[in-house]
Every structure is written in C-alpha cells, then in structure tokens.
CSV table of C-alpha atoms in Angstrom, one decimal:
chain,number,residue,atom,x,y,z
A,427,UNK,CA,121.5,132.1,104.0
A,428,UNK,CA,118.0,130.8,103.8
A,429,UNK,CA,117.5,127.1,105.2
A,430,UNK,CA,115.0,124.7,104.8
A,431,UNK,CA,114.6,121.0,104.5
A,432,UNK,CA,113.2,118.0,103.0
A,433,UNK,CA,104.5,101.6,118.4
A,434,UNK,CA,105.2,98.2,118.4
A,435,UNK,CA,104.1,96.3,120.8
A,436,UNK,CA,107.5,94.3,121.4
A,437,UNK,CA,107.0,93.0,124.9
A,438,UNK,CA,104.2,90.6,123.4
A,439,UNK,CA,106.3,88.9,121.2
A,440,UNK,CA,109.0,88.7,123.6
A,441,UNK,CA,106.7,86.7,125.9
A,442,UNK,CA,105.5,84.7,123.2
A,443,UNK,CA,108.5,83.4,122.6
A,444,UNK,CA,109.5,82.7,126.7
A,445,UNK,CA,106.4,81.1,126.6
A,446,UNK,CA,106.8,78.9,123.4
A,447,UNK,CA,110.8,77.9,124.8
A,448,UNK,CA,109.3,76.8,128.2
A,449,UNK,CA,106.8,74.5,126.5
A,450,UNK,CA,109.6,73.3,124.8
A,451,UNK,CA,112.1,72.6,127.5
A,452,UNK,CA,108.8,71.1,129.4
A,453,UNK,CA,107.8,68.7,126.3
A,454,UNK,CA,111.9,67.3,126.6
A,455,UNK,CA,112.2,67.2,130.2
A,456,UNK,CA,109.5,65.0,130.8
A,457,UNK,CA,109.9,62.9,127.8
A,458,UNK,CA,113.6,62.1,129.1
A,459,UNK,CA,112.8,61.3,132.6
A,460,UNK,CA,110.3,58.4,131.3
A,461,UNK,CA,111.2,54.9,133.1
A,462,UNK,CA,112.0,56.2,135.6
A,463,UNK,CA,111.3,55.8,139.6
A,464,UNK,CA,108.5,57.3,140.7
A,465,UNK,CA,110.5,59.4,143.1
A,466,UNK,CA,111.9,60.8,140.2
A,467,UNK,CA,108.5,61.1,138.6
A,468,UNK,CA,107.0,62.7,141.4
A,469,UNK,CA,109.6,65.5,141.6
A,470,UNK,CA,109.0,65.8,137.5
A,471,UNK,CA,105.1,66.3,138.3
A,472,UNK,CA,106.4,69.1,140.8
A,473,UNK,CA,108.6,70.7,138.6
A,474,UNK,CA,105.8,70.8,135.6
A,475,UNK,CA,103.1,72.0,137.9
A,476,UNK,CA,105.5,74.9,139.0
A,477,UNK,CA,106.3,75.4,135.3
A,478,UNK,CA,102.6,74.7,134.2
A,479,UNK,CA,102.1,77.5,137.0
A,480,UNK,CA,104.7,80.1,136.1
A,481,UNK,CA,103.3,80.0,132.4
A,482,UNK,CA,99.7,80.7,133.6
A,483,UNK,CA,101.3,83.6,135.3
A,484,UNK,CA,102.9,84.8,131.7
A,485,UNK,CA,100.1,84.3,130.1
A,486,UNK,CA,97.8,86.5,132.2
A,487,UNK,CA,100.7,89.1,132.0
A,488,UNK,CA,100.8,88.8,127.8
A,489,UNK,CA,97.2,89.2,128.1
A,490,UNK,CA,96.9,92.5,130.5
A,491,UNK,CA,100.2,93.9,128.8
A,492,UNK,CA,98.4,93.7,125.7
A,493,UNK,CA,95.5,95.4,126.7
A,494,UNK,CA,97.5,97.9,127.5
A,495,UNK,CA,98.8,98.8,124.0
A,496,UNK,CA,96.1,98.0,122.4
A,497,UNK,CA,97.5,94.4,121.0
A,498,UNK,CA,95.2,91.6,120.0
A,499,UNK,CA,92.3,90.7,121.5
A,500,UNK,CA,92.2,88.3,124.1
A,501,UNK,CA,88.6,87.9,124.4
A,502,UNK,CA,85.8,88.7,121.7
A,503,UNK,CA,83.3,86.0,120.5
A,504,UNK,CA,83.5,82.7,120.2
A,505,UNK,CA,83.9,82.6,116.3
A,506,UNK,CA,86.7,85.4,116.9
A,507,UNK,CA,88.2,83.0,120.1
A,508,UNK,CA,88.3,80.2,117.3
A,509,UNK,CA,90.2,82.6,114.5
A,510,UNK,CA,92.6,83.7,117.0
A,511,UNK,CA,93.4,80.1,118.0
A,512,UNK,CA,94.5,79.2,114.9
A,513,UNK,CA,97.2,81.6,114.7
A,514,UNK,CA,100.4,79.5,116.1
A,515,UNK,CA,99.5,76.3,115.2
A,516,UNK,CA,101.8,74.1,113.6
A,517,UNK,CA,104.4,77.1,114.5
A,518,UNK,CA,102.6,79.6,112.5
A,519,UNK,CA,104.0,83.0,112.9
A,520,UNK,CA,101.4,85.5,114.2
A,521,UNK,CA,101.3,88.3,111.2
A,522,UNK,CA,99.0,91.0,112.6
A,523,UNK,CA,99.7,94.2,113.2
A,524,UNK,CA,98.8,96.9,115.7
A,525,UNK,CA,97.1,99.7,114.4
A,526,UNK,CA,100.3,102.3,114.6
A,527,UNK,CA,102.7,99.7,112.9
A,528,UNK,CA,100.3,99.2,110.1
A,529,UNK,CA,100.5,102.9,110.3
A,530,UNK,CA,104.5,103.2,109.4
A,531,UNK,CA,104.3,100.2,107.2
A,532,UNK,CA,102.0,101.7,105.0
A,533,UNK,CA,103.6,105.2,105.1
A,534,UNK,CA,106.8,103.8,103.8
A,535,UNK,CA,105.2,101.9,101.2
A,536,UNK,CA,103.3,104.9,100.0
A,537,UNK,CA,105.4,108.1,100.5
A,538,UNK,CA,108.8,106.8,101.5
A,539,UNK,CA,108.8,108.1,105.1
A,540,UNK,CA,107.6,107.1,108.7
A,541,UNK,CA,103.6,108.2,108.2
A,542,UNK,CA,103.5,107.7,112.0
A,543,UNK,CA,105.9,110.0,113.5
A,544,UNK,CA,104.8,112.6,110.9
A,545,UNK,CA,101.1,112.2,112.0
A,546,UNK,CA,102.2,112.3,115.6
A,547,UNK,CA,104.1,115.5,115.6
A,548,UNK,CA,101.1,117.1,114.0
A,549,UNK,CA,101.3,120.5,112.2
A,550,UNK,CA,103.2,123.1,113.8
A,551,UNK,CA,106.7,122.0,115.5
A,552,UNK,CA,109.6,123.9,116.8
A,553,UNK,CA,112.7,122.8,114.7
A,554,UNK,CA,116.6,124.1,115.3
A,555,UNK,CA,117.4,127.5,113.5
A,556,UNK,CA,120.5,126.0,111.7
A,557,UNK,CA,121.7,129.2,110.2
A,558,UNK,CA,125.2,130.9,110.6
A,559,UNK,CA,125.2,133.3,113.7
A,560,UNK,CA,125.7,136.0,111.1
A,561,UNK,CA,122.5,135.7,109.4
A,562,UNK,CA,121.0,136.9,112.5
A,563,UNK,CA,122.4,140.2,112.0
A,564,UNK,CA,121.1,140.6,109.0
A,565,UNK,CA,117.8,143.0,107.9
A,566,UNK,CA,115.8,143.2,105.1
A,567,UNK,CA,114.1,146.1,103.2
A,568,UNK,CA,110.0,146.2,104.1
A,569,UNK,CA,109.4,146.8,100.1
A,570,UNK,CA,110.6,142.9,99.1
A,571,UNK,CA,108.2,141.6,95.8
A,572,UNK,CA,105.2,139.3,96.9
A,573,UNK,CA,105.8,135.4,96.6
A,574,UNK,CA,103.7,133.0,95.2
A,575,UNK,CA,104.4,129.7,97.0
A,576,UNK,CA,103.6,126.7,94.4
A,577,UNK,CA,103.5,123.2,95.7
A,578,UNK,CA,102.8,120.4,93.5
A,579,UNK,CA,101.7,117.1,95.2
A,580,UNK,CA,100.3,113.5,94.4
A,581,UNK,CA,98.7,111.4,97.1
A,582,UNK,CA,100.9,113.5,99.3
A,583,UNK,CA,100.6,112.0,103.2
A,584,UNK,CA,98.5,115.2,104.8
A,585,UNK,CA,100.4,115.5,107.6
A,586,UNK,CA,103.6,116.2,105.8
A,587,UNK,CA,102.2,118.5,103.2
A,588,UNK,CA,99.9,120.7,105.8
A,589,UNK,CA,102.8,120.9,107.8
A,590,UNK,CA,104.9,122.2,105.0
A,591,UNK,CA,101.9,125.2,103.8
A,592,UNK,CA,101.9,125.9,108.1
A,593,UNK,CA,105.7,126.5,108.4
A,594,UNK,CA,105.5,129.0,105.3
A,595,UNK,CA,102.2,130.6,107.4
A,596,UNK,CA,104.2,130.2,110.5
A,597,UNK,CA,107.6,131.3,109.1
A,598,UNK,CA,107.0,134.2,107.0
A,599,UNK,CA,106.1,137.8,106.8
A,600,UNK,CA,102.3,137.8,106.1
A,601,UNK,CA,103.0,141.0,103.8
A,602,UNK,CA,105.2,139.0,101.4
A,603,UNK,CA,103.2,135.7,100.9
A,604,UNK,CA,101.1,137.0,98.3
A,605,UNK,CA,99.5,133.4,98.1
A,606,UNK,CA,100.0,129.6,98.7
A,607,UNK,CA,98.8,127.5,96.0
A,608,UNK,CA,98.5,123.5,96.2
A,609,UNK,CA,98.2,121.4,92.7
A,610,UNK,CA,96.6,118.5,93.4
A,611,UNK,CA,98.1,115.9,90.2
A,612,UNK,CA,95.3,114.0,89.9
A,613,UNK,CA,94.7,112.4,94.0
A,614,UNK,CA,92.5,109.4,94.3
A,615,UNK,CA,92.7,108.9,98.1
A,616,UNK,CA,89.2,110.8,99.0
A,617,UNK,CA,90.1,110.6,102.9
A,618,UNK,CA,93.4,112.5,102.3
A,619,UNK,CA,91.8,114.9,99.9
A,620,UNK,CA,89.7,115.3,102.3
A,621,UNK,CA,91.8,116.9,105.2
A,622,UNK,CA,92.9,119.4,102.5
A,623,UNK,CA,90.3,120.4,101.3
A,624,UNK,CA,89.2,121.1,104.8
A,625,UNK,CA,92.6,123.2,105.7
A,626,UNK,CA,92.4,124.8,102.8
A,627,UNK,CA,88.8,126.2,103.8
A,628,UNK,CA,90.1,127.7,107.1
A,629,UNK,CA,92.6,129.4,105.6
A,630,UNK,CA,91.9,132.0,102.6
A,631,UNK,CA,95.3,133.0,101.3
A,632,UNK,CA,95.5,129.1,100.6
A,633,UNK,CA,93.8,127.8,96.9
A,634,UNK,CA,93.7,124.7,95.9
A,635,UNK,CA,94.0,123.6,92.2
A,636,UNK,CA,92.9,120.1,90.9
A,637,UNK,CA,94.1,118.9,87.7
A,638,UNK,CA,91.2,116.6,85.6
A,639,UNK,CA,93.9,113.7,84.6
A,640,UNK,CA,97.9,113.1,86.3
A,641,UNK,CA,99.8,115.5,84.8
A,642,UNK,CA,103.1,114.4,86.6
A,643,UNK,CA,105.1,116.8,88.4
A,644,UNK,CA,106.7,119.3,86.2
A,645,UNK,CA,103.5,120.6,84.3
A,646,UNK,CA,101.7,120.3,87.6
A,647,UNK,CA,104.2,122.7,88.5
A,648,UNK,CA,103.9,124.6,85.6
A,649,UNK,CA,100.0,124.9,85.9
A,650,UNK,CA,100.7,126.1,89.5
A,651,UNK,CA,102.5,129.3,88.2
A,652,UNK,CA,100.4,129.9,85.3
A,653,UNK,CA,98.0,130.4,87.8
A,654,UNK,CA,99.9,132.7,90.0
A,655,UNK,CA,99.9,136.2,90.5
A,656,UNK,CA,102.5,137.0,92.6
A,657,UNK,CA,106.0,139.0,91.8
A,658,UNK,CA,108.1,135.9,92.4
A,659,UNK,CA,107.4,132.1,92.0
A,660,UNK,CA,108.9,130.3,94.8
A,661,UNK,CA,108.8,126.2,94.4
A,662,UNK,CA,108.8,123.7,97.5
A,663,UNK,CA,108.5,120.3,98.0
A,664,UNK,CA,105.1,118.8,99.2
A,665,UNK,CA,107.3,117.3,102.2
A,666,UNK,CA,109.7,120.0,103.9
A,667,UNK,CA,109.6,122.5,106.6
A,668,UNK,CA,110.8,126.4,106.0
A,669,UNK,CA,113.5,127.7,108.7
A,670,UNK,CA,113.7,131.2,110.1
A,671,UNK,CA,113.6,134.1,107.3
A,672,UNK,CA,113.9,131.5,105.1
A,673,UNK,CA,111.9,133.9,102.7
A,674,UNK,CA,113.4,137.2,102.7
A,675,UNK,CA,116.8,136.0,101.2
A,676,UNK,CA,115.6,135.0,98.6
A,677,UNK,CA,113.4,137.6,97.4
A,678,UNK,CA,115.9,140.2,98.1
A,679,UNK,CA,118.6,138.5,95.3
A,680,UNK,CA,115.9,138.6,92.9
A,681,UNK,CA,114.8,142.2,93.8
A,682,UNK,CA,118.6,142.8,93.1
A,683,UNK,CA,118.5,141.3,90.0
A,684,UNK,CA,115.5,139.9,88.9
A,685,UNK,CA,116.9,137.6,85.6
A,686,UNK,CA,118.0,134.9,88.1
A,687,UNK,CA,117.1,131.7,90.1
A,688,UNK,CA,117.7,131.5,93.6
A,689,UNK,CA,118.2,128.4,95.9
A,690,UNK,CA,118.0,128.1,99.6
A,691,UNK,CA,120.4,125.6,101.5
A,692,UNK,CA,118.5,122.6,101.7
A,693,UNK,CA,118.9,121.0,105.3
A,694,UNK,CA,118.2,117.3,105.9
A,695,UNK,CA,114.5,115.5,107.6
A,696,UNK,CA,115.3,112.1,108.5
A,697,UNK,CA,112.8,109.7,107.0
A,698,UNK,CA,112.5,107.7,110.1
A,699,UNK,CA,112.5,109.7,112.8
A,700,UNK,CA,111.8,113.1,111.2
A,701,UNK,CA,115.0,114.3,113.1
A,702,UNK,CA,116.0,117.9,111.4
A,703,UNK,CA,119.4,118.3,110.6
A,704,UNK,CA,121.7,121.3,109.1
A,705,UNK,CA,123.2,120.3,105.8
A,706,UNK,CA,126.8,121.8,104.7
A,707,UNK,CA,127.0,124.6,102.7
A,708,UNK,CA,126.9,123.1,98.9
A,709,UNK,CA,126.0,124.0,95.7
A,710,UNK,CA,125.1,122.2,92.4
A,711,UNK,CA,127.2,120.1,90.0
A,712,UNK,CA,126.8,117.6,87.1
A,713,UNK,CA,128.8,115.3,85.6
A,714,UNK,CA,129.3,114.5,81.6
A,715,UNK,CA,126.6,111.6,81.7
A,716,UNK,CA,123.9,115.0,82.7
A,717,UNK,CA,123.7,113.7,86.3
A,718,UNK,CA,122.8,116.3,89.1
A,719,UNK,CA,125.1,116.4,92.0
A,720,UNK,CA,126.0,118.2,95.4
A,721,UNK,CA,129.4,120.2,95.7
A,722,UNK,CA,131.2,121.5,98.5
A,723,UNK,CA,131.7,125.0,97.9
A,724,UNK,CA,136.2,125.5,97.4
A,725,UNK,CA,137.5,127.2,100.4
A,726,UNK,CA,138.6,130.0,98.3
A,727,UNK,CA,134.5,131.2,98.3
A,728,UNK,CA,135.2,132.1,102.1
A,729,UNK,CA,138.2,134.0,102.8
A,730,UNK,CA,136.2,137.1,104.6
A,731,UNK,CA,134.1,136.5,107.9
A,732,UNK,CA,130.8,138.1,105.8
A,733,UNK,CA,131.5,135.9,103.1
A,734,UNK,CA,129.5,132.7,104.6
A,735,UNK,CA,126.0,134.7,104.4
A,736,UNK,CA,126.8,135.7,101.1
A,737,UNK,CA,125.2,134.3,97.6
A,738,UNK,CA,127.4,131.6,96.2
A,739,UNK,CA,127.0,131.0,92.3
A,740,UNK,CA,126.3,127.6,91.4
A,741,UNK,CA,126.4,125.9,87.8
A,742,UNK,CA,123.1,123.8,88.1
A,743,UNK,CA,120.2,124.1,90.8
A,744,UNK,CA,117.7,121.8,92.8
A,745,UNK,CA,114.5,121.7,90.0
A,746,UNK,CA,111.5,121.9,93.4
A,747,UNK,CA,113.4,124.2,95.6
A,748,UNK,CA,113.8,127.7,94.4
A,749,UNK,CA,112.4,131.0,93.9
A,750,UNK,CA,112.6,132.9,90.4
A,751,UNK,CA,110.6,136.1,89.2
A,752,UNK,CA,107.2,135.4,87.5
A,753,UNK,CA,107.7,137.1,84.7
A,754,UNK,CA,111.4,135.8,83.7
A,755,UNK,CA,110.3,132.4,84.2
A,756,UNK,CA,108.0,132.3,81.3
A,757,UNK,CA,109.9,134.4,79.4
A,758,UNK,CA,112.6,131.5,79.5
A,759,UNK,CA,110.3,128.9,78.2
A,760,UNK,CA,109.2,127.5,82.3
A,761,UNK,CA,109.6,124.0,83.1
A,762,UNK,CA,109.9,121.4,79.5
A,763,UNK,CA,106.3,120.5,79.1
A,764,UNK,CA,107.5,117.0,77.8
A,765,UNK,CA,109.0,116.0,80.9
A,766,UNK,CA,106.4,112.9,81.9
A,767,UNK,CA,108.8,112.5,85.4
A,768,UNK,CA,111.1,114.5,88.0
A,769,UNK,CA,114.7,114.4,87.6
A,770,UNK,CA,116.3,116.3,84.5
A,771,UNK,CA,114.1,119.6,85.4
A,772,UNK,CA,117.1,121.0,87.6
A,773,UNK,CA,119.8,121.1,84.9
A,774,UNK,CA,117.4,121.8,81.8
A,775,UNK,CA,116.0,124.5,84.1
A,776,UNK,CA,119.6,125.7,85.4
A,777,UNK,CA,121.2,126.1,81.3
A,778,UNK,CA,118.0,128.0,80.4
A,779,UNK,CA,118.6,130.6,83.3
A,780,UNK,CA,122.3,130.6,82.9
A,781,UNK,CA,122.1,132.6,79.3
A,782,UNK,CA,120.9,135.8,81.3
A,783,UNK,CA,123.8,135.8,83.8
C-alpha cells in the first residue's frame, strides 16, 4: 500500500555556572577565615591566587570555546564591551541566543516543528521504504490517469514544503505527474516567498497560484483543483515526504473505479528530530460527537497472506491526504466552501463520497 508521511552551545553555560559557584565558594571562604592568624591568612591568599588563577584559565577556555560555535562575542567595541557587561549583574540571567537556537525557537513558534533540522537536511533525503515486502512484488499498468498534485500552504517553512514538491519529483513516474500545483493562501513572509518563487522557476511542471486575500485552507484547496487539469486530484500536505510508488496505488483504484476516494497509509515525521517512522495499518473512524479518529483495521481484514497489500474500506478519510478523480470530485459538490478552518473536511468530504459506493 502506498506510504507517506507527515545547536546549542551548552558547554558555555555549563562554564558559566563553574565559574559563578567558584566565586561563590571564594566570597565564603575568605569571609570565614577573617581574624584569623596570618599563617592562616597567608595560606588563604594562596588558595585564592590558585583559585583566582584556575578561573582565568576557565575564562579563557569559555572565551575560545565560544568562538568556536559561534557564541557571544567576547571582544567588539567598547560600547558593545559595556552592553555585554551588563548581562549577569545582579544575577541576571544571560537571555541571548545563538543564531541556530533562535532558528528552532522560531520554527516551533511558527510552524509547529524543528525549522532547524528541516533546513539542515535540505531537499532531497533518503528515508526507510516502510512498505510490506509484498508490495515490492507488485506492478502496475503503464496507461495509469495523470495526477494533478495540489498543495495548499500558508507561511509554509520552505524547507519543508520544497522538500515535499521534490520527493513527489523524486518519487514518481514523470509520465503520471501531469502537474504540481502550490496555492499560496495569502503569504506575507517576502523572504520565504521568495525561495519559492525561485524553485518554482527551475522547474516547469511546477505552477504557482497566489490567492489576492487568505482564503483558509479548504477553498485554497478548492481553488487549487479548479485550476487543475489533470485526470486525478491528488491532495498532500505542505509538510510530508512521499515513499516509494507511493503514486501508482492510488491511481490504479481509481482507474478501477473512478466514483471513489483513495487514501494512502500515512506514516509518522517526528517534529523534533524529523525521524521517519512506519505507522500501523489503520483506517478512519468517528465518534457520535463528529470527531475524526484512527482505527486499527479487525484482524478478520487479513486472513490471506495477499490480503495486507490489499484496499481496505474505511467509513471516514484523512481531508489533505488523498487522491480522487477530477471530474467526480466536482460532481459531488468538492470541498464546503463555508468551511473558514481545517478539521470537519475529512468526514463532510467522506459522507458525500460514500453515496456512490
């Protein structure tokens, strides 16, 4: 079955704070020992010079060490030497951060995932091919209907949603991607625009459609496959990465029969670490307050070996992820144009589609 998903420099503050507890213990031990003979004193003189000494030495290490990852600035002018020296005082924590944690702070806040591991691993990656050894067997006739790939996004973090349009291009049979279209809802980060726009130049079977106010995701969506030309609509996420013939499974069920909406298995990206791993085999659920849901699949669904490559039937459907023929889904009425937000487009999506089964 078709799968597909969805530097802190520590060391400084470490020393900072071996530093800070010497200072301490120095501050006490010399205040206790007052009164005392000077024999006594003079081995307390010793002992602070060898202490004053040994921080010297940490403090030239904190300063080279944070060179080296690019930490704060040790030098500079004078007006920055007198900023800088006012961080600490009075026991002040120092609130700065580096570049690449400012990086994964901000990705979190924005999109809800670790910006900087997705901006390191770039565009292309080699990920696990989590399918069942079965599916390897498995071939495909060379007259499948063309896809139209439609991907909605908002502010989207470039790195995810380029990587997402290059594992399609990667990942699929150029002959059946008739085109990959991105809806842009309305950005207003020009820099990120920006590196889209500039993909989308190098790579012609790519369009790019901009909507003149935010539409929200479903009629982005919607605008996405008016515009389309292909035989089948297929829907993804602005932040996931297509498996191995992820593609070919799905057009082949609606060759087959093209009144009905096709799912893949959704694997799992971790947010933080952008691990990939292979979800169970599921389908979807609801419950009586209208909430969607992820079932296991009864047992009963498997009692051949073939039977785990085979289609499973499912009452309800993810709303982003799926493939459906062009044609059929405006025929059905496509996505609710009054839906303002995602969330209730899988099961109002998933009732229309059920009357033709």
């Amino acid at each position: 079955m078709p799968r597909f998903p969805r530097l802190r420099p520590k060391s400084i503050a470490h020393c900072t704070m071996a530093v800070g507890l010497l200072w301490g213990l120095v501050m006490f031990y010399s205040g206790k020992q007052l009164g005392k003979e000077s024999r006594s004193e003079d081995r307390q003189d010793g002992r602070f010079k060898l202490l004053h000494l040994s921080l010297q030495r940490r403090t030239l290490d904190v300063k080279r060490r944070s060179q080296e990852v690019g930490g704060r600035n040790f030098g500079g002018t004078k007006e920055e030497g007198r900023q800088s020296h006012l961080v600490g005082t009075l026991g002040t924590p120092d609130n700065r951060l580096s570049t690449e944690e400012r990086l994964r702070v901000e990705g979190y806040e924005r999109h809800a995932f670790n910006k900087l591991i997705s901006e390191k691993i770039g565009l292309q990656r080699d990920i696990p091919d989590t399918r069942h050894n079965l599916c390897q067997t498995v071939s495909y006739p060379d007259d499948l209907p063309s896809a139209s790939i439609i991907i909605c996004f908002h502010n989207e973090a470039p790195s995810a949603l380029l990587r997402t349009v290059q594992s399609v291009i990667d990942r699929s049979p150029h002959h059946l991607i008739h085109e990959i279209i991105l809806v842009d809802d309305f950005s207003d980060r020009s820099e990120e625009s920006q590196l889209v726009t500039q993909y989308v130049r190098t790579h012609p079977n790519v369009k790019i459609i901009q909507t003149e106010r935010r539409e929200g995701l479903i009629r982005g969506r919607t605008i996405g496959a008016r515009f389309a030309s292909g035989d089948v609509l297929v829907f993804l996420d602005s932040h996931c990465e297509v498996n191995r013939e992820w593609l070919e499974p799905l057009l082949e069920r609606i060759k087959e029969r093209h009144s009905q909406a096709v799912c893949p298995i959704i694997d799992i990206i971790n947010s933080d670490t952008f691990k990939y791993v292979p979800s169970a085999v599921v389908r979807g659920g609801f419950n009586w307050g209208l909430q969607f849901n992820w079932e296991q699949v009864p047992n009963l669904q498997f009692q051949a070996p073939g039977d785990v490559i085979k289609p499973i039937k499912s009452p309800t459907m993810a709303g982003g992820l799926f493939a459906i023929n062009r044609t059929f889904f405006h025929d059905i009425g496509e996505y609710d144009q009054g839906m303002e937000i995602w969330g209730g487009e899988n099961l109002e999506l998933s009732f229309r589609a059920s009357h033709y089964f």
